[in-house]
């Protein structure tokens, strides 16, 4: 069962990779709608001036133009990408379930399992976003990239064989605390994708044409990305708050104090304060939206710090990352 | 997006004739402090100020690491210590930031509380003249029942409604601000809870060995270390006595990781009848005025020494765990009263005896016998080193009771007289004919006893905080207006001159779904022929925008 789970992770990575490549194809083939509209006009002009050499093959109106064909191919790429993402998410889920069955507990016992679960929440959340707002599909390019990177890191660097939980983790608060932490981290992970895309897209819309901004040429509207960023963070923040509170309740029972400024707790506090800062900044009219969005990105960096950095660099009561 | 504007940072009112500079300065500083921008900056500072506390070792979390840090960085450490870097979360700079932040917070919520209380009592405002300028707008034929029917339909949907002549104004979503204020007020209560805990709370740690002889009662002297809040003194400790009857731990076969703990104790609270309790990691023993937490455990070897006069004594001091997974224990069995001549009662201080040793619950098959392989007693072995001489206990120099005073060894006052590996029940005869016997082991547990009066307020405040937060984030404030007009205000009259209702809607906070809500509201009050609905806020809302890619 454990080996099956490992294989499923590999397949999920491959499926995300397929999704990413299909997104990239869609992306490379261009802004399908805009070109499809622009193409007939060009054709008309060509016909009016008279094609040099007198060829007439462009005059057949029923034949699909090259641009239309490209557009269709781009759409196909996009659809394949979404399909592949869905398949990947299913494989991802299956990997988690088999891992949980093999370990006979929730699959959140160490850093490897943690990253696996957080990224699954991100992927599932992304499919939910796509369901409600299909027009944001192009964002999938960034999202699948993040998935591939995270899962590959998990598999190559963080992999840990299955071990049961140490008793400090063996409590129903464990399930409540960790599930909500994982869930909110997954949504924060999902949220940072439109946040970064927004920062690039907003630059593009303001006429910046240098490197990172050009990547956003065919991303959805800056305003739509910004809104999605906010919605995701506004959703994740209370869940995260609850998770921190549940953690404090658990810490009181296990270690005798609700809060002890252990490195994990400290970084959770930092993340919480930074995200509170983001929500504040966004609600303050005099703070520009991209400043606020940078705070969201910063918030995610602190979440990453807690996920990886604290397990690796610091020693505390929360040391059960599974890396020695 | 939001209606909660930043309060002006600079005074906008006309200058008075004789401005009091100081007052003006104070007022300006206060405004500055209570502005959202300042709150933001302070929040950011708070996050940054928390970082050193996670990077540097902290006394409250790990005092040994702090000591190690002093050894490793002898120049830097004292400097850091001066600025409180090893107690970062109690330091002046950290406190200054959160005190400012909470001052700002209180200065921010107090006027908003007042305004909101007023808003809750006031009625929705008069409809604006031009309803067609609002983000949502519709015109439809007057429903049966007219204005009153509209008002009733709105009330049924829990809008706050006021009817003024042929006009209806309604508002919904007051809970947003209520939630926001509840959230921010709860933050203040959280801080109060933390303060209560640190002023009136106390804690103590100690080891507790199995058996009636080793029971302890709750007084300050009974703890190896204590931490008392500034408002606590030893007379405040609740009286109770605790005796460890039995302790059980189970481990995983595969790697020796602990799986289950259970400490059975007899508790006697404030002169009541003794009762049996059991507790564990994750489920502390909750007593009146104190909680007892299980933090660790280990083995206590029972070592019997028979001296030159045939007098026997038994040492039952815990061997402290060295921290490995096999529960190797390290300790000292000392007999300062050994070799006292029973006839004269005179003791020769140079004939005191001590054994320092390692206890291995599961010793390896061959040497070196320094590290236990498993936490349960599969092959228990006690590795003892015997010392004789003046142990230095009378000198009054405090030392650890679990270690031999090495100063006496270097000074040559204590001499090593042999070493031996003992199994349970084995006896070792020393060079002077005295004997030492390894009788058995009993478990001991590491306890932390704590009282934190802030924890209950903290729990409740956290609950309110969460509820308030959700109200604040998810409730949307919005207004709608309906006006019965004589004829179609837009000019052309599709209903042959009969009366029309004009409706307008204004989302007061970011609310992408408002267009839909408005439409369904209009339909509900009778405007089935609703028209002229503009989509103001739903620009990026795919439910109303063309579905590209949804084919
Ligand atoms: C202890 C520090 C503080 C924390 C952790 C904090 C946290 C938050 C959070 C998480 C929100 C988002 C909820 C929402 O959008 O309604 C919020 C909103 C808000 N906070 Fe704070 N806050 C703090 C201090 C302050 C201070 C000092 C002020 C006043 C200057 C303030 C004024 C506001 C306002 C007006 C909103 C509503 C924004 C909106 O309309 O969405 N907060 N706060």
mmCIF file with all atom_site columns, C-alpha atoms in Angstrom, chain A residues 26 32-33 75 79 131-138 163-171 221 223-224 226-227 230-231 233-235 237-239 241-242 245 249-258 260-263 266-267 269-270 272-274 276-287 289 295 298 305 314-317, chain B residues 1-2 4-6 36-37 39-40 42-44 46-48 50-51 53-56 58 60-62 65 89 94 183-184 187 252 254-255 257-261 280-284 286 291 293-295 448 450 452 455 458-459 462-463 465-466 469-470 473-474 476 510-512 537 539-543 546-551:
data_model
loop_
_atom_site.group_PDB
_atom_site.id
_atom_site.type_symbol
_atom_site.label_atom_id
_atom_site.label_alt_id
_atom_site.label_comp_id
_atom_site.label_asym_id
_atom_site.label_entity_id
_atom_site.label_seq_id
_atom_site.pdbx_PDB_ins_code
_atom_site.Cartn_x
_atom_site.Cartn_y
_atom_site.Cartn_z
_atom_site.occupancy
_atom_site.B_iso_or_equiv
_atom_site.pdbx_formal_charge
_atom_site.auth_seq_id
_atom_site.auth_comp_id
_atom_site.auth_asym_id
_atom_site.auth_atom_id
_atom_site.pdbx_PDB_model_num
ATOM 1   C CA . UNK A 1 26  ? -2.462  27.047 -25.040 1.00 0.00 ? 26  UNK A CA 1
ATOM 2   C CA . UNK A 1 32  ? -7.247  32.726 -29.062 1.00 0.00 ? 32  UNK A CA 1
ATOM 3   C CA . UNK A 1 33  ? -10.250 34.958 -28.940 1.00 0.00 ? 33  UNK A CA 1
ATOM 4   C CA . UNK A 1 75  ? -8.690  25.909 -26.701 1.00 0.00 ? 75  UNK A CA 1
ATOM 5   C CA . UNK A 1 79  ? -9.197  21.811 -22.147 1.00 0.00 ? 79  UNK A CA 1
ATOM 6   C CA . UNK A 1 131 ? -15.622 25.585 -11.878 1.00 0.00 ? 131 UNK A CA 1
ATOM 7   C CA . UNK A 1 132 ? -16.920 28.965 -10.762 1.00 0.00 ? 132 UNK A CA 1
ATOM 8   C CA . UNK A 1 133 ? -14.704 31.142 -12.916 1.00 0.00 ? 133 UNK A CA 1
ATOM 9   C CA . UNK A 1 134 ? -13.629 29.353 -16.062 1.00 0.00 ? 134 UNK A CA 1
ATOM 10  C CA . UNK A 1 135 ? -12.211 32.557 -17.477 1.00 0.00 ? 135 UNK A CA 1
ATOM 11  C CA . UNK A 1 136 ? -9.291  32.297 -15.081 1.00 0.00 ? 136 UNK A CA 1
ATOM 12  C CA . UNK A 1 137 ? -8.119  29.092 -16.733 1.00 0.00 ? 137 UNK A CA 1
ATOM 13  C CA . UNK A 1 138 ? -4.818  30.475 -17.971 1.00 0.00 ? 138 UNK A CA 1
ATOM 14  C CA . UNK A 1 163 ? 5.970   5.499  10.874  1.00 0.00 ? 163 UNK A CA 1
ATOM 15  C CA . UNK A 1 164 ? 3.190   5.752  13.415  1.00 0.00 ? 164 UNK A CA 1
ATOM 16  C CA . UNK A 1 165 ? 2.673   8.913  15.373  1.00 0.00 ? 165 UNK A CA 1
ATOM 17  C CA . UNK A 1 166 ? 4.512   9.813  18.530  1.00 0.00 ? 166 UNK A CA 1
ATOM 18  C CA . UNK A 1 167 ? 2.009   10.012 21.400  1.00 0.00 ? 167 UNK A CA 1
ATOM 19  C CA . UNK A 1 168 ? 2.258   13.782 21.611  1.00 0.00 ? 168 UNK A CA 1
ATOM 20  C CA . UNK A 1 169 ? 0.501   13.766 18.246  1.00 0.00 ? 169 UNK A CA 1
ATOM 21  C CA . UNK A 1 170 ? -1.997  11.166 19.200  1.00 0.00 ? 170 UNK A CA 1
ATOM 22  C CA . UNK A 1 171 ? -5.006  13.220 20.110  1.00 0.00 ? 171 UNK A CA 1
ATOM 23  C CA . UNK A 1 221 ? -7.310  40.716 -16.076 1.00 0.00 ? 221 UNK A CA 1
ATOM 24  C CA . UNK A 1 223 ? -8.590  43.158 -11.449 1.00 0.00 ? 223 UNK A CA 1
ATOM 25  C CA . UNK A 1 224 ? -9.943  39.616 -11.684 1.00 0.00 ? 224 UNK A CA 1
ATOM 26  C CA . UNK A 1 226 ? -6.646  40.620 -7.492  1.00 0.00 ? 226 UNK A CA 1
ATOM 27  C CA . UNK A 1 227 ? -10.188 39.740 -6.557  1.00 0.00 ? 227 UNK A CA 1
ATOM 28  C CA . UNK A 1 230 ? -8.556  38.447 -1.895  1.00 0.00 ? 230 UNK A CA 1
ATOM 29  C CA . UNK A 1 231 ? -11.380 35.916 -1.932  1.00 0.00 ? 231 UNK A CA 1
ATOM 30  C CA . UNK A 1 233 ? -7.186  34.802 1.475   1.00 0.00 ? 233 UNK A CA 1
ATOM 31  C CA . UNK A 1 234 ? -10.377 35.976 3.114   1.00 0.00 ? 234 UNK A CA 1
ATOM 32  C CA . UNK A 1 235 ? -11.500 32.364 3.043   1.00 0.00 ? 235 UNK A CA 1
ATOM 33  C CA . UNK A 1 237 ? -7.574  33.413 7.072   1.00 0.00 ? 237 UNK A CA 1
ATOM 34  C CA . UNK A 1 238 ? -10.393 32.454 9.473   1.00 0.00 ? 238 UNK A CA 1
ATOM 35  C CA . UNK A 1 239 ? -9.608  28.781 8.917   1.00 0.00 ? 239 UNK A CA 1
ATOM 36  C CA . UNK A 1 241 ? -7.053  31.485 12.806  1.00 0.00 ? 241 UNK A CA 1
ATOM 37  C CA . UNK A 1 242 ? -9.141  28.565 13.945  1.00 0.00 ? 242 UNK A CA 1
ATOM 38  C CA . UNK A 1 245 ? -6.507  28.440 18.274  1.00 0.00 ? 245 UNK A CA 1
ATOM 39  C CA . UNK A 1 249 ? -5.853  24.266 22.985  1.00 0.00 ? 249 UNK A CA 1
ATOM 40  C CA . UNK A 1 250 ? -3.920  21.154 22.120  1.00 0.00 ? 250 UNK A CA 1
ATOM 41  C CA . UNK A 1 251 ? -0.643  22.623 23.348  1.00 0.00 ? 251 UNK A CA 1
ATOM 42  C CA . UNK A 1 252 ? -2.314  23.413 26.648  1.00 0.00 ? 252 UNK A CA 1
ATOM 43  C CA . UNK A 1 253 ? -3.324  19.785 27.055  1.00 0.00 ? 253 UNK A CA 1
ATOM 44  C CA . UNK A 1 254 ? -0.061  18.292 25.854  1.00 0.00 ? 254 UNK A CA 1
ATOM 45  C CA . UNK A 1 255 ? 2.582   20.676 27.108  1.00 0.00 ? 255 UNK A CA 1
ATOM 46  C CA . UNK A 1 256 ? 0.812   22.628 29.793  1.00 0.00 ? 256 UNK A CA 1
ATOM 47  C CA . UNK A 1 257 ? 0.771   25.995 28.091  1.00 0.00 ? 257 UNK A CA 1
ATOM 48  C CA . UNK A 1 258 ? -1.369  27.307 25.270  1.00 0.00 ? 258 UNK A CA 1
ATOM 49  C CA . UNK A 1 260 ? 5.120   29.084 24.393  1.00 0.00 ? 260 UNK A CA 1
ATOM 50  C CA . UNK A 1 261 ? 6.823   30.838 21.484  1.00 0.00 ? 261 UNK A CA 1
ATOM 51  C CA . UNK A 1 262 ? 8.292   27.645 20.203  1.00 0.00 ? 262 UNK A CA 1
ATOM 52  C CA . UNK A 1 263 ? 9.636   28.330 16.670  1.00 0.00 ? 263 UNK A CA 1
ATOM 53  C CA . UNK A 1 266 ? 6.319   31.940 16.495  1.00 0.00 ? 266 UNK A CA 1
ATOM 54  C CA . UNK A 1 267 ? 6.171   31.534 12.745  1.00 0.00 ? 267 UNK A CA 1
ATOM 55  C CA . UNK A 1 269 ? 2.104   34.055 14.737  1.00 0.00 ? 269 UNK A CA 1
ATOM 56  C CA . UNK A 1 270 ? 4.190   35.853 12.133  1.00 0.00 ? 270 UNK A CA 1
ATOM 57  C CA . UNK A 1 272 ? -1.080  35.392 11.072  1.00 0.00 ? 272 UNK A CA 1
ATOM 58  C CA . UNK A 1 273 ? 0.076   38.949 11.641  1.00 0.00 ? 273 UNK A CA 1
ATOM 59  C CA . UNK A 1 274 ? 1.268   39.322 8.051   1.00 0.00 ? 274 UNK A CA 1
ATOM 60  C CA . UNK A 1 276 ? -3.944  40.305 9.029   1.00 0.00 ? 276 UNK A CA 1
ATOM 61  C CA . UNK A 1 277 ? -1.765  43.062 7.600   1.00 0.00 ? 277 UNK A CA 1
ATOM 62  C CA . UNK A 1 278 ? -2.770  42.030 4.090   1.00 0.00 ? 278 UNK A CA 1
ATOM 63  C CA . UNK A 1 279 ? -6.471  42.164 4.898   1.00 0.00 ? 279 UNK A CA 1
ATOM 64  C CA . UNK A 1 280 ? -5.960  45.540 6.560   1.00 0.00 ? 280 UNK A CA 1
ATOM 65  C CA . UNK A 1 281 ? -3.947  46.891 3.695   1.00 0.00 ? 281 UNK A CA 1
ATOM 66  C CA . UNK A 1 282 ? -6.560  45.810 1.226   1.00 0.00 ? 282 UNK A CA 1
ATOM 67  C CA . UNK A 1 283 ? -9.282  47.495 3.249   1.00 0.00 ? 283 UNK A CA 1
ATOM 68  C CA . UNK A 1 284 ? -7.324  50.727 3.479   1.00 0.00 ? 284 UNK A CA 1
ATOM 69  C CA . UNK A 1 285 ? -8.051  52.869 0.429   1.00 0.00 ? 285 UNK A CA 1
ATOM 70  C CA . UNK A 1 286 ? -4.800  54.771 0.663   1.00 0.00 ? 286 UNK A CA 1
ATOM 71  C CA . UNK A 1 287 ? -2.721  51.622 0.368   1.00 0.00 ? 287 UNK A CA 1
ATOM 72  C CA . UNK A 1 289 ? -3.360  47.199 -4.275  1.00 0.00 ? 289 UNK A CA 1
ATOM 73  C CA . UNK A 1 295 ? 1.919   41.403 1.778   1.00 0.00 ? 295 UNK A CA 1
ATOM 74  C CA . UNK A 1 298 ? 5.138   37.759 2.011   1.00 0.00 ? 298 UNK A CA 1
ATOM 75  C CA . UNK A 1 305 ? 9.210   29.125 6.327   1.00 0.00 ? 305 UNK A CA 1
ATOM 76  C CA . UNK A 1 314 ? 15.234  25.080 14.406  1.00 0.00 ? 314 UNK A CA 1
ATOM 77  C CA . UNK A 1 315 ? 14.687  22.698 17.201  1.00 0.00 ? 315 UNK A CA 1
ATOM 78  C CA . UNK A 1 316 ? 11.528  22.794 19.218  1.00 0.00 ? 316 UNK A CA 1
ATOM 79  C CA . UNK A 1 317 ? 8.686   20.783 20.599  1.00 0.00 ? 317 UNK A CA 1
ATOM 80  C CA . UNK B 2 1   ? -14.371 48.637 -2.119  1.00 0.00 ? 1   UNK B CA 1
ATOM 81  C CA . UNK B 2 2   ? -14.826 49.396 1.498   1.00 0.00 ? 2   UNK B CA 1
ATOM 82  C CA . UNK B 2 4   ? -14.495 52.241 6.213   1.00 0.00 ? 4   UNK B CA 1
ATOM 83  C CA . UNK B 2 5   ? -12.319 55.076 5.164   1.00 0.00 ? 5   UNK B CA 1
ATOM 84  C CA . UNK B 2 6   ? -9.106  55.923 6.781   1.00 0.00 ? 6   UNK B CA 1
ATOM 85  C CA . UNK B 2 36  ? -5.115  52.352 9.700   1.00 0.00 ? 36  UNK B CA 1
ATOM 86  C CA . UNK B 2 37  ? -1.742  53.104 8.163   1.00 0.00 ? 37  UNK B CA 1
ATOM 87  C CA . UNK B 2 39  ? -1.869  49.959 12.522  1.00 0.00 ? 39  UNK B CA 1
ATOM 88  C CA . UNK B 2 40  ? -0.440  48.412 9.385   1.00 0.00 ? 40  UNK B CA 1
ATOM 89  C CA . UNK B 2 42  ? 2.827   48.313 13.671  1.00 0.00 ? 42  UNK B CA 1
ATOM 90  C CA . UNK B 2 43  ? 1.480   44.955 12.549  1.00 0.00 ? 43  UNK B CA 1
ATOM 91  C CA . UNK B 2 44  ? 4.395   44.654 10.185  1.00 0.00 ? 44  UNK B CA 1
ATOM 92  C CA . UNK B 2 46  ? 5.315   43.066 15.228  1.00 0.00 ? 46  UNK B CA 1
ATOM 93  C CA . UNK B 2 47  ? 5.880   40.343 12.662  1.00 0.00 ? 47  UNK B CA 1
ATOM 94  C CA . UNK B 2 48  ? 9.472   41.416 12.132  1.00 0.00 ? 48  UNK B CA 1
ATOM 95  C CA . UNK B 2 50  ? 8.970   38.128 16.376  1.00 0.00 ? 50  UNK B CA 1
ATOM 96  C CA . UNK B 2 51  ? 11.693  36.750 14.106  1.00 0.00 ? 51  UNK B CA 1
ATOM 97  C CA . UNK B 2 53  ? 12.689  35.045 19.042  1.00 0.00 ? 53  UNK B CA 1
ATOM 98  C CA . UNK B 2 54  ? 12.580  32.110 16.671  1.00 0.00 ? 54  UNK B CA 1
ATOM 99  C CA . UNK B 2 55  ? 16.149  32.391 15.424  1.00 0.00 ? 55  UNK B CA 1
ATOM 100 C CA . UNK B 2 56  ? 17.919  32.805 18.768  1.00 0.00 ? 56  UNK B CA 1
ATOM 101 C CA . UNK B 2 58  ? 14.972  31.471 24.188  1.00 0.00 ? 58  UNK B CA 1
ATOM 102 C CA . UNK B 2 60  ? 11.561  30.260 28.219  1.00 0.00 ? 60  UNK B CA 1
ATOM 103 C CA . UNK B 2 61  ? 11.736  27.503 25.603  1.00 0.00 ? 61  UNK B CA 1
ATOM 104 C CA . UNK B 2 62  ? 15.167  26.021 25.904  1.00 0.00 ? 62  UNK B CA 1
ATOM 105 C CA . UNK B 2 65  ? 20.465  26.159 24.308  1.00 0.00 ? 65  UNK B CA 1
ATOM 106 C CA . UNK B 2 89  ? 8.887   38.116 23.707  1.00 0.00 ? 89  UNK B CA 1
ATOM 107 C CA . UNK B 2 94  ? 8.679   43.693 21.561  1.00 0.00 ? 94  UNK B CA 1
ATOM 108 C CA . UNK B 2 183 ? -13.094 40.664 16.513  1.00 0.00 ? 183 UNK B CA 1
ATOM 109 C CA . UNK B 2 184 ? -10.967 43.649 17.455  1.00 0.00 ? 184 UNK B CA 1
ATOM 110 C CA . UNK B 2 187 ? -8.017  40.862 20.545  1.00 0.00 ? 187 UNK B CA 1
ATOM 111 C CA . UNK B 2 252 ? 6.582   0.496  19.106  1.00 0.00 ? 252 UNK B CA 1
ATOM 112 C CA . UNK B 2 254 ? 9.931   -1.411 15.311  1.00 0.00 ? 254 UNK B CA 1
ATOM 113 C CA . UNK B 2 255 ? 11.731  1.687  16.468  1.00 0.00 ? 255 UNK B CA 1
ATOM 114 C CA . UNK B 2 257 ? 8.925   5.282  19.634  1.00 0.00 ? 257 UNK B CA 1
ATOM 115 C CA . UNK B 2 258 ? 6.503   5.791  22.491  1.00 0.00 ? 258 UNK B CA 1
ATOM 116 C CA . UNK B 2 259 ? 2.933   4.855  21.825  1.00 0.00 ? 259 UNK B CA 1
ATOM 117 C CA . UNK B 2 260 ? 1.065   5.037  25.076  1.00 0.00 ? 260 UNK B CA 1
ATOM 118 C CA . UNK B 2 261 ? 1.567   6.437  28.556  1.00 0.00 ? 261 UNK B CA 1
ATOM 119 C CA . UNK B 2 280 ? -1.215  10.947 30.393  1.00 0.00 ? 280 UNK B CA 1
ATOM 120 C CA . UNK B 2 281 ? 0.401   13.033 27.713  1.00 0.00 ? 281 UNK B CA 1
ATOM 121 C CA . UNK B 2 282 ? -2.396  15.039 26.065  1.00 0.00 ? 282 UNK B CA 1
ATOM 122 C CA . UNK B 2 283 ? -4.740  14.524 28.977  1.00 0.00 ? 283 UNK B CA 1
ATOM 123 C CA . UNK B 2 284 ? -3.441  16.272 32.075  1.00 0.00 ? 284 UNK B CA 1
ATOM 124 C CA . UNK B 2 286 ? -6.966  18.739 36.290  1.00 0.00 ? 286 UNK B CA 1
ATOM 125 C CA . UNK B 2 291 ? -3.107  21.166 36.313  1.00 0.00 ? 291 UNK B CA 1
ATOM 126 C CA . UNK B 2 293 ? 1.128   17.529 33.018  1.00 0.00 ? 293 UNK B CA 1
ATOM 127 C CA . UNK B 2 294 ? 3.147   14.467 32.200  1.00 0.00 ? 294 UNK B CA 1
ATOM 128 C CA . UNK B 2 295 ? 6.289   15.554 30.393  1.00 0.00 ? 295 UNK B CA 1
ATOM 129 C CA . UNK B 2 448 ? 4.955   20.064 35.278  1.00 0.00 ? 448 UNK B CA 1
ATOM 130 C CA . UNK B 2 450 ? 0.793   24.748 36.348  1.00 0.00 ? 450 UNK B CA 1
ATOM 131 C CA . UNK B 2 452 ? -2.882  29.808 34.402  1.00 0.00 ? 452 UNK B CA 1
ATOM 132 C CA . UNK B 2 455 ? -6.526  30.412 29.915  1.00 0.00 ? 455 UNK B CA 1
ATOM 133 C CA . UNK B 2 458 ? -8.238  33.297 26.331  1.00 0.00 ? 458 UNK B CA 1
ATOM 134 C CA . UNK B 2 459 ? -10.425 30.442 25.238  1.00 0.00 ? 459 UNK B CA 1
ATOM 135 C CA . UNK B 2 462 ? -10.591 33.225 20.854  1.00 0.00 ? 462 UNK B CA 1
ATOM 136 C CA . UNK B 2 463 ? -14.078 31.925 20.223  1.00 0.00 ? 463 UNK B CA 1
ATOM 137 C CA . UNK B 2 465 ? -12.604 36.492 17.848  1.00 0.00 ? 465 UNK B CA 1
ATOM 138 C CA . UNK B 2 466 ? -13.326 33.787 15.331  1.00 0.00 ? 466 UNK B CA 1
ATOM 139 C CA . UNK B 2 469 ? -13.805 37.585 12.114  1.00 0.00 ? 469 UNK B CA 1
ATOM 140 C CA . UNK B 2 470 ? -16.195 35.555 10.041  1.00 0.00 ? 470 UNK B CA 1
ATOM 141 C CA . UNK B 2 473 ? -15.145 38.988 6.370   1.00 0.00 ? 473 UNK B CA 1
ATOM 142 C CA . UNK B 2 474 ? -18.241 37.340 5.011   1.00 0.00 ? 474 UNK B CA 1
ATOM 143 C CA . UNK B 2 476 ? -21.777 42.368 3.182   1.00 0.00 ? 476 UNK B CA 1
ATOM 144 C CA . UNK B 2 510 ? -16.977 44.698 -2.049  1.00 0.00 ? 510 UNK B CA 1
ATOM 145 C CA . UNK B 2 511 ? -19.793 42.411 -3.152  1.00 0.00 ? 511 UNK B CA 1
ATOM 146 C CA . UNK B 2 512 ? -19.616 40.731 -6.548  1.00 0.00 ? 512 UNK B CA 1
ATOM 147 C CA . UNK B 2 537 ? -19.930 45.002 -9.641  1.00 0.00 ? 537 UNK B CA 1
ATOM 148 C CA . UNK B 2 539 ? -17.298 42.571 -13.969 1.00 0.00 ? 539 UNK B CA 1
ATOM 149 C CA . UNK B 2 540 ? -15.195 39.599 -13.180 1.00 0.00 ? 540 UNK B CA 1
ATOM 150 C CA . UNK B 2 541 ? -17.974 37.384 -12.050 1.00 0.00 ? 541 UNK B CA 1
ATOM 151 C CA . UNK B 2 542 ? -18.395 34.622 -14.517 1.00 0.00 ? 542 UNK B CA 1
ATOM 152 C CA . UNK B 2 543 ? -21.914 33.879 -13.574 1.00 0.00 ? 543 UNK B CA 1
ATOM 153 C CA . UNK B 2 546 ? -19.681 35.464 -20.952 1.00 0.00 ? 546 UNK B CA 1
ATOM 154 C CA . UNK B 2 547 ? -18.272 32.081 -20.194 1.00 0.00 ? 547 UNK B CA 1
ATOM 155 C CA . UNK B 2 548 ? -15.148 31.870 -22.199 1.00 0.00 ? 548 UNK B CA 1
ATOM 156 C CA . UNK B 2 549 ? -13.796 28.383 -22.065 1.00 0.00 ? 549 UNK B CA 1
ATOM 157 C CA . UNK B 2 550 ? -16.910 26.938 -20.504 1.00 0.00 ? 550 UNK B CA 1
ATOM 158 C CA . UNK B 2 551 ? -18.017 25.143 -23.639 1.00 0.00 ? 551 UNK B CA 1
#
